[in-house]
PDB file of C-alpha atoms and ligand atoms in Angstrom:
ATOM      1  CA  UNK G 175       0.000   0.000   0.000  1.00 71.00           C
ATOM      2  CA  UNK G 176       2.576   2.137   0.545  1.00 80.00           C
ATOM      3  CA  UNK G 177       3.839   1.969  -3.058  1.00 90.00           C
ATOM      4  CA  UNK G 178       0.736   3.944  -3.635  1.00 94.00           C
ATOM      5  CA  UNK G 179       2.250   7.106  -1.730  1.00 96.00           C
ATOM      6  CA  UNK G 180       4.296   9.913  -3.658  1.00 96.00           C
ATOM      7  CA  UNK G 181       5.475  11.139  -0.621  1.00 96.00           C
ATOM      8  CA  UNK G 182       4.685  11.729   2.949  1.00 97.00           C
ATOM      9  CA  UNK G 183       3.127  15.112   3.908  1.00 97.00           C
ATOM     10  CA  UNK G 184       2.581  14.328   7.927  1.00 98.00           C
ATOM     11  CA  UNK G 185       4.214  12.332   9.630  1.00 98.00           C
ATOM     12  CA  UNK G 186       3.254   9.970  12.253  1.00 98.00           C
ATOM     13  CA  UNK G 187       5.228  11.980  15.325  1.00 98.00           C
ATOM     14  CA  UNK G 188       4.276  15.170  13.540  1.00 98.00           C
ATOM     15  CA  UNK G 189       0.570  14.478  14.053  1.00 98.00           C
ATOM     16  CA  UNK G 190       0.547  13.236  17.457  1.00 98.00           C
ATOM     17  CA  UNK G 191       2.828  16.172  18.386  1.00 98.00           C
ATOM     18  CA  UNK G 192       0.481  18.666  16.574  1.00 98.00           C
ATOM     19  CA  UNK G 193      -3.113  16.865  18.782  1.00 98.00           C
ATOM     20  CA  UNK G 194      -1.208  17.100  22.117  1.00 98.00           C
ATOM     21  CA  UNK G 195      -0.649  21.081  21.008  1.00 98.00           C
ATOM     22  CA  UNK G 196      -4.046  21.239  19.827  1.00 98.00           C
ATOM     23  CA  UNK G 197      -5.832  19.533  22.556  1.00 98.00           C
ATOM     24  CA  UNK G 198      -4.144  22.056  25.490  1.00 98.00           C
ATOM     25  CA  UNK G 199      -5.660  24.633  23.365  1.00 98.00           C
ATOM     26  CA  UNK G 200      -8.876  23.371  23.263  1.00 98.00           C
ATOM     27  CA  UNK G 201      -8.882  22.260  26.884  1.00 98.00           C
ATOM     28  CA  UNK G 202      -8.146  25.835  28.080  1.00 98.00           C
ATOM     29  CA  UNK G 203     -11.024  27.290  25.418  1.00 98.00           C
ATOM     30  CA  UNK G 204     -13.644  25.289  27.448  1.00 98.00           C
ATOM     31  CA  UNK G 205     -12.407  25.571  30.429  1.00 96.00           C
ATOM     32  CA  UNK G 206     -15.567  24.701  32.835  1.00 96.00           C
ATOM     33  CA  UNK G 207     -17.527  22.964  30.288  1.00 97.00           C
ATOM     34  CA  UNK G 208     -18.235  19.818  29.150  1.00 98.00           C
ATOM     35  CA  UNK G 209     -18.228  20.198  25.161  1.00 98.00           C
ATOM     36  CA  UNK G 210     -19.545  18.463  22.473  1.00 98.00           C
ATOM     37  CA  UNK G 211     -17.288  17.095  20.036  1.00 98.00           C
ATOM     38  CA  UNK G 212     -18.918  16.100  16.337  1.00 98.00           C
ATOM     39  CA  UNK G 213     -17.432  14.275  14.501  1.00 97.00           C
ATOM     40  CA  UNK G 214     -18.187  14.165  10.689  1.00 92.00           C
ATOM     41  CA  UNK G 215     -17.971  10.406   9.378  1.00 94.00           C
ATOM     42  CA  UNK G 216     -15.784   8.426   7.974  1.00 94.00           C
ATOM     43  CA  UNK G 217     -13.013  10.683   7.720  1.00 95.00           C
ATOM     44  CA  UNK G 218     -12.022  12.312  10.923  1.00 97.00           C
ATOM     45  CA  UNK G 219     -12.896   9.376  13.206  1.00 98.00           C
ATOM     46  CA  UNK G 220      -9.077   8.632  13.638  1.00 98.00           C
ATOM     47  CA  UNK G 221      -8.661  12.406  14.076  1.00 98.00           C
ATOM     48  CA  UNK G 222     -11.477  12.441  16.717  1.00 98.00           C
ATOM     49  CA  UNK G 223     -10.037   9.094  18.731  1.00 98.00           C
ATOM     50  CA  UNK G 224      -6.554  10.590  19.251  1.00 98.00           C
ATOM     51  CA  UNK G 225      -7.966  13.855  19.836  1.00 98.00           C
ATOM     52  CA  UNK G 226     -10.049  12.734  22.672  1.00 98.00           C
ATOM     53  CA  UNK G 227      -7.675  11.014  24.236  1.00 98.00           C
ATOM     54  CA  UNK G 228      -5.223  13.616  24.200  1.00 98.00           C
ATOM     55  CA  UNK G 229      -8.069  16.113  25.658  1.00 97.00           C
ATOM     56  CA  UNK G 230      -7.903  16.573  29.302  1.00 93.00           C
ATOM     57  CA  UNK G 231     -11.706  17.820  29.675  1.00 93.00           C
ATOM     58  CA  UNK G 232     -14.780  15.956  30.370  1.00 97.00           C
ATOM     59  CA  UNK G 233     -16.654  16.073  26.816  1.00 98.00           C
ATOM     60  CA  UNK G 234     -19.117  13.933  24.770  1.00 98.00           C
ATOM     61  CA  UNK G 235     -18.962  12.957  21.218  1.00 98.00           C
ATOM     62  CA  UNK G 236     -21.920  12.019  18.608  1.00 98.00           C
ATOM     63  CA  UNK G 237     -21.493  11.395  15.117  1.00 98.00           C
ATOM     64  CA  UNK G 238     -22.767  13.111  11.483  1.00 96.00           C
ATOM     65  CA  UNK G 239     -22.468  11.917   8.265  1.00 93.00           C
ATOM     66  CA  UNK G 240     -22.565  14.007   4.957  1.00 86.00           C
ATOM     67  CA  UNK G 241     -22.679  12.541   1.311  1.00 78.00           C
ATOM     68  CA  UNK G 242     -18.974  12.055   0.048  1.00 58.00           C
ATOM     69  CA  UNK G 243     -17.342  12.850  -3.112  1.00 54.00           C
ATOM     70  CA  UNK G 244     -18.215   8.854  -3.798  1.00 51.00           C
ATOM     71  CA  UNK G 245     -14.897   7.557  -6.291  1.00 52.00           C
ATOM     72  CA  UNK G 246     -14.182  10.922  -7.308  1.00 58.00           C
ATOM     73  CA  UNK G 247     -11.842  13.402  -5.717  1.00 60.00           C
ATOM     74  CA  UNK G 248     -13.645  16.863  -6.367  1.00 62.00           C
ATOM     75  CA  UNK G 249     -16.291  18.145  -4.349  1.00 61.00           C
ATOM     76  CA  UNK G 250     -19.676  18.533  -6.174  1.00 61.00           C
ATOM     77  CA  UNK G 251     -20.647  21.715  -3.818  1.00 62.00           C
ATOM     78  CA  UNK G 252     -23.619  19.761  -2.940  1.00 68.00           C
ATOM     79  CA  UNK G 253     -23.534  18.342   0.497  1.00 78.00           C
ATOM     80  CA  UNK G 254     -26.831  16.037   1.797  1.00 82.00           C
ATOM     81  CA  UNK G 255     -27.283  14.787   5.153  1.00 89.00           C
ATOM     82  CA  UNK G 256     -26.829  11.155   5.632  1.00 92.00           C
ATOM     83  CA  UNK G 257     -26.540  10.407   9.301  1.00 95.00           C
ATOM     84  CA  UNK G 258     -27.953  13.228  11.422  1.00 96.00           C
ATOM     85  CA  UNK G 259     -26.672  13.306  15.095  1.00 98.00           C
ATOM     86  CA  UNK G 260     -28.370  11.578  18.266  1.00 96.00           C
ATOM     87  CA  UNK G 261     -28.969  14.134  20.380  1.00 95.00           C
ATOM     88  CA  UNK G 262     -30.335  18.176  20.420  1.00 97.00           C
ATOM     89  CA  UNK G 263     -27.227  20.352  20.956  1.00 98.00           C
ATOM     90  CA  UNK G 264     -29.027  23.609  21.884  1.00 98.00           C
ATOM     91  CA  UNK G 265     -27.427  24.895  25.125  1.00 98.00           C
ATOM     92  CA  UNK G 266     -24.276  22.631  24.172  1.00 98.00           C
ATOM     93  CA  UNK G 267     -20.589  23.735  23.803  1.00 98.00           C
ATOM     94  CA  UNK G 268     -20.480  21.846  20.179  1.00 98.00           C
ATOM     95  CA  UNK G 269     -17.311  21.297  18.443  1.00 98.00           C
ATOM     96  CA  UNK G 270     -17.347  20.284  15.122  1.00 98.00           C
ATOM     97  CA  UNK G 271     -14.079  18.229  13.983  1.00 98.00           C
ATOM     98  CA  UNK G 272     -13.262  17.616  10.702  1.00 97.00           C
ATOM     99  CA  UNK G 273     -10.566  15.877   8.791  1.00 97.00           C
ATOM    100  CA  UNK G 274      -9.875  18.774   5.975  1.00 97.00           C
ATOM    101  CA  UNK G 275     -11.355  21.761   4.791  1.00 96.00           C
ATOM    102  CA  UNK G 276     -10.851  21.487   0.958  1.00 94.00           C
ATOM    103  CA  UNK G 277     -13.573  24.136  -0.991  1.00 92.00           C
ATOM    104  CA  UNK G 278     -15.133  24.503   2.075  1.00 93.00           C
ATOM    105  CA  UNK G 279     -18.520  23.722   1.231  1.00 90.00           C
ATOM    106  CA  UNK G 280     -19.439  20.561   3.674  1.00 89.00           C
ATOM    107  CA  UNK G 281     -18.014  22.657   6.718  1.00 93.00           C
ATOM    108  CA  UNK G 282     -20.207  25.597   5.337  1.00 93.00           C
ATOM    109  CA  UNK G 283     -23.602  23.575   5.349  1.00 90.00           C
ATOM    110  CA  UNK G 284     -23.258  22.226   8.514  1.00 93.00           C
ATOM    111  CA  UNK G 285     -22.328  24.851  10.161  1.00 96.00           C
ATOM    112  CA  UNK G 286     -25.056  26.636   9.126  1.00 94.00           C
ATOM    113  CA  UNK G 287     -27.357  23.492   9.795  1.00 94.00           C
ATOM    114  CA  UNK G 288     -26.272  23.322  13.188  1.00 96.00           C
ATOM    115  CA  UNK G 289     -26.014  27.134  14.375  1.00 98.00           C
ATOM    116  CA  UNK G 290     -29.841  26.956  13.475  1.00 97.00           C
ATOM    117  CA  UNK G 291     -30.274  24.682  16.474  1.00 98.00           C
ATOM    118  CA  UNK G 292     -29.084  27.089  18.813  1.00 98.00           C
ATOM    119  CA  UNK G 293     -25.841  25.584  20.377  1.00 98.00           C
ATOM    120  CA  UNK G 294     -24.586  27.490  23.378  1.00 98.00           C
ATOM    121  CA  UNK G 295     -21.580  27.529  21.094  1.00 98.00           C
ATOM    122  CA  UNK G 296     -20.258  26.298  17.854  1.00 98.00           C
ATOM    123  CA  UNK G 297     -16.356  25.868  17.256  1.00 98.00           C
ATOM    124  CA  UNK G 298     -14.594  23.728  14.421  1.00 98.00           C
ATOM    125  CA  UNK G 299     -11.143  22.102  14.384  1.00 98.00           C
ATOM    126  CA  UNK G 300      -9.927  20.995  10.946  1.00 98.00           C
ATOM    127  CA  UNK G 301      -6.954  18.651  11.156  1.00 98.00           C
ATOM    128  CA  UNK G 302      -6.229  19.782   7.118  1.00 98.00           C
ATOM    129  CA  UNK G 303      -6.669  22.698   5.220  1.00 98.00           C
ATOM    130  CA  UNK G 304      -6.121  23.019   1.470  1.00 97.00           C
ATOM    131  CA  UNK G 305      -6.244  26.873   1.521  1.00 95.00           C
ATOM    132  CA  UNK G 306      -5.767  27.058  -2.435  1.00 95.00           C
ATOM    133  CA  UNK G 307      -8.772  25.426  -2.560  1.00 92.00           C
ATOM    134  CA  UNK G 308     -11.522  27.264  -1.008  1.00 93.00           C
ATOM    135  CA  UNK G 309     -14.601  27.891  -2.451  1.00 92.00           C
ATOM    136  CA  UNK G 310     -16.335  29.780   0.510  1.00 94.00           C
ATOM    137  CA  UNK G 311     -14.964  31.365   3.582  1.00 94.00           C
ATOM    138  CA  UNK G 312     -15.720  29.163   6.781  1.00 96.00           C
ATOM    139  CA  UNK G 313     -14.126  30.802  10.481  1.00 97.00           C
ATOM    140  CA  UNK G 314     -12.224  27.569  11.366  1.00 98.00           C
ATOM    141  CA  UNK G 315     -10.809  28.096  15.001  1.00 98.00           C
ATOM    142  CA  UNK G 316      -7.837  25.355  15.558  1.00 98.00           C
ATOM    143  CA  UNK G 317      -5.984  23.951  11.941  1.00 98.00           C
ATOM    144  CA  UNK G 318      -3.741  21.511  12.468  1.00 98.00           C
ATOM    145  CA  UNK G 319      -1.312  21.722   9.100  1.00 98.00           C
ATOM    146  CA  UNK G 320      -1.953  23.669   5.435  1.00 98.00           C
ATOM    147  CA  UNK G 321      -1.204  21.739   3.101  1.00 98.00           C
ATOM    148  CA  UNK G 322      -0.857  22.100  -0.359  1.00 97.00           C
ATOM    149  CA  UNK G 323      -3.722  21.662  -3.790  1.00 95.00           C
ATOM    150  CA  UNK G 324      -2.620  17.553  -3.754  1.00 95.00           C
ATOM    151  CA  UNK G 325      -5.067  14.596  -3.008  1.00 95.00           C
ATOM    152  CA  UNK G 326      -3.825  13.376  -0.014  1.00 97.00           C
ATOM    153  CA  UNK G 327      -4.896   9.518   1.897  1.00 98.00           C
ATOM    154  CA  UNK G 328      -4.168   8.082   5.387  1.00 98.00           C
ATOM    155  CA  UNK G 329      -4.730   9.046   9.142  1.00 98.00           C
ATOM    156  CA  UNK G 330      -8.418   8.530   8.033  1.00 98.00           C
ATOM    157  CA  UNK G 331      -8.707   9.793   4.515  1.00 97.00           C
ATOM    158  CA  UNK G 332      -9.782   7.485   1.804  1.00 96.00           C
ATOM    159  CA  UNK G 333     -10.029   7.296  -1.627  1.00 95.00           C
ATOM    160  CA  UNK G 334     -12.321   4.801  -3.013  1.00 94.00           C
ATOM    161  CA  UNK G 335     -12.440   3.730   0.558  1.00 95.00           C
ATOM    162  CA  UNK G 336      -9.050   3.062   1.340  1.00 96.00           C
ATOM    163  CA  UNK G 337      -6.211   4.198   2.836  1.00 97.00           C
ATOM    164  CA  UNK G 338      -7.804   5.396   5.696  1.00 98.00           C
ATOM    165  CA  UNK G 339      -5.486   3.065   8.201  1.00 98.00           C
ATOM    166  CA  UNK G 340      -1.998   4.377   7.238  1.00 98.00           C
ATOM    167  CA  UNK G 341      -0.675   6.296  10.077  1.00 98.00           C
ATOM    168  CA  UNK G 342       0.633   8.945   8.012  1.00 98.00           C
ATOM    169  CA  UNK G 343      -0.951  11.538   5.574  1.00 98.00           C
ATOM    170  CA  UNK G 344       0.372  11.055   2.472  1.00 98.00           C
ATOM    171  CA  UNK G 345      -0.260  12.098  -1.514  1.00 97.00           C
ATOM    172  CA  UNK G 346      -1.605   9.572  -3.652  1.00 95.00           C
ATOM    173  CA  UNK G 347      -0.026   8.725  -6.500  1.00 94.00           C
ATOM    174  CA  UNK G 348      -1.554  10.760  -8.981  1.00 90.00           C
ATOM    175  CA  UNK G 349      -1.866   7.533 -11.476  1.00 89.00           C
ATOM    176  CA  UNK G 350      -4.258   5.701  -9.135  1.00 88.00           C
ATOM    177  CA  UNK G 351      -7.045   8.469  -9.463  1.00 84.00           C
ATOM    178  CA  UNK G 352      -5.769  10.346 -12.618  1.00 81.00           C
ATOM    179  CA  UNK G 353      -7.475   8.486 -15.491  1.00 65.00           C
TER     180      UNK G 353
HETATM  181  P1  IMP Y 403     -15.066  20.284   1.035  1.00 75.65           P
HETATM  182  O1  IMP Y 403     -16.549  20.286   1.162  1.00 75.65           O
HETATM  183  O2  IMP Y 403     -14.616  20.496  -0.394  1.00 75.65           O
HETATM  184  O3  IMP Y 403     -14.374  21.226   1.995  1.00 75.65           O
HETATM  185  O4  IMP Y 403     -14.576  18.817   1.295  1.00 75.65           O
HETATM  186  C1  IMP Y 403     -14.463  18.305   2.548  1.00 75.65           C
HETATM  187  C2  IMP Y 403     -14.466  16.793   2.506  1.00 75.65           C
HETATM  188  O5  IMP Y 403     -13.921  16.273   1.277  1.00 75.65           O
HETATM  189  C3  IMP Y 403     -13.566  16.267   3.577  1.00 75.65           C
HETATM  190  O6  IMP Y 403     -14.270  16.086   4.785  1.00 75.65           O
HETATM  191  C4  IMP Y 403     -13.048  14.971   2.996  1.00 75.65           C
HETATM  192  O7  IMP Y 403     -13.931  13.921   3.314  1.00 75.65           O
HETATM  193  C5  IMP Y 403     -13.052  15.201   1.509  1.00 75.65           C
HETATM  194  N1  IMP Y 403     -11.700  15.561   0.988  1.00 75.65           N
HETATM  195  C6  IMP Y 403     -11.272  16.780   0.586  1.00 75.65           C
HETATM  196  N2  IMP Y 403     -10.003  16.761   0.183  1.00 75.65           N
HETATM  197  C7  IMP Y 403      -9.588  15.482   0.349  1.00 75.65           C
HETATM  198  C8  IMP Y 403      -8.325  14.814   0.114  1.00 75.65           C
HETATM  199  O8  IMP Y 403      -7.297  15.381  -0.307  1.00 75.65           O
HETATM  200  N3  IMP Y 403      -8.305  13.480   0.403  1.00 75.65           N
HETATM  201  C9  IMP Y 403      -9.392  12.807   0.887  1.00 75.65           C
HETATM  202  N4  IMP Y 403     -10.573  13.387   1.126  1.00 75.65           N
HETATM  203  C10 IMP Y 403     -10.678  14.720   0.858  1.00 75.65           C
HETATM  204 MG1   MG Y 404     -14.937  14.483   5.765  1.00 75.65          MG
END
């Protein structure tokens, strides 16, 4: 699998150096509270698990789900609701985290979609961010690396499904996706 990887953008020790920074950020912004951390399927799930464990404050999580770019790697600007969350958040601390703001479009929606339900609160972390890319301007309050206009796999990311379990982000070949 790892013949399928131009090069290595983030490395292992650089992530889990970058959460432990992030997470005594975030732990001093809610300082008192119990937040809610949201996770939006599949991608950021490995982001959320190390996150959480690196984050000294009582907190919940739930889970959303948003319609993917399917096979290809471009968003469509259309985002749909697959998975809506468990629980009402108004009066919670939410905390939206998110594996990579590319155009910007799925953070857009949902923050929208969820401001409208009257959170006490509404923060978002964003492990990636493809600044070259965006499409609309979403306030994102902890990133954890910019990274360049490249399609990049691992720490959670797919494409096509896979990838998601390397422990690295990485670029994908551009031959695997690149008819
Ligand atoms: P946006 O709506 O264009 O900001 O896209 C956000 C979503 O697209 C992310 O949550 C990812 O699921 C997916 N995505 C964007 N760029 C990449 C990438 O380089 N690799 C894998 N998935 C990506
Ligand atoms: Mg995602």
């Amino acid at each position: 699998m790892n013949d399928h990887i131009a090069e290595i953008l983030v490395s292992q020790e650089q992530l889990q150096q970058r959460i432990q920074a992030l997470a005594g950020e975030i732990a001093a912004a809610y300082a008192g509270q119990q937040p809610l951390l949201i996770s939006v399927l599949k991608g950021s799930i490995v982001f959320l698990s190390d996150l959480m464990r690196a984050l000294p404050c009582p907190h919940a999580i739930d889970f959303m789900a948003t319609s993917s770019y399917g096979a290809a790697t471009e968003s469509s600007g259309v985002v749909r609701i697959l998975k809506d969350l468990d629980e009402p958040i108004e009066d919670r601390h939410v905390l939206i985290v998110e594996d990579i703001i590319d155009s910007g479009y799925t953070l857009d929606y949902l923050r929208g979609l969820l401001l409208a339900r009257n959170p006490a609160s509404l923060r978002i972390v964003a492990l990636l961010s493809k600044p070259a890319r965006r499409q609309v301007d979403v306030p994102i309050d902890w990133i954890g690396f910019e990274i360049p206009d490249k399609f990049v796999v691992g720490y959670g990311l797919d494409f096509a499904e896979l990838y998601r379990n390397l422990p690295f982000i990485g670029v994908l070949k551009e031959e695997l996706y690149k008819a």
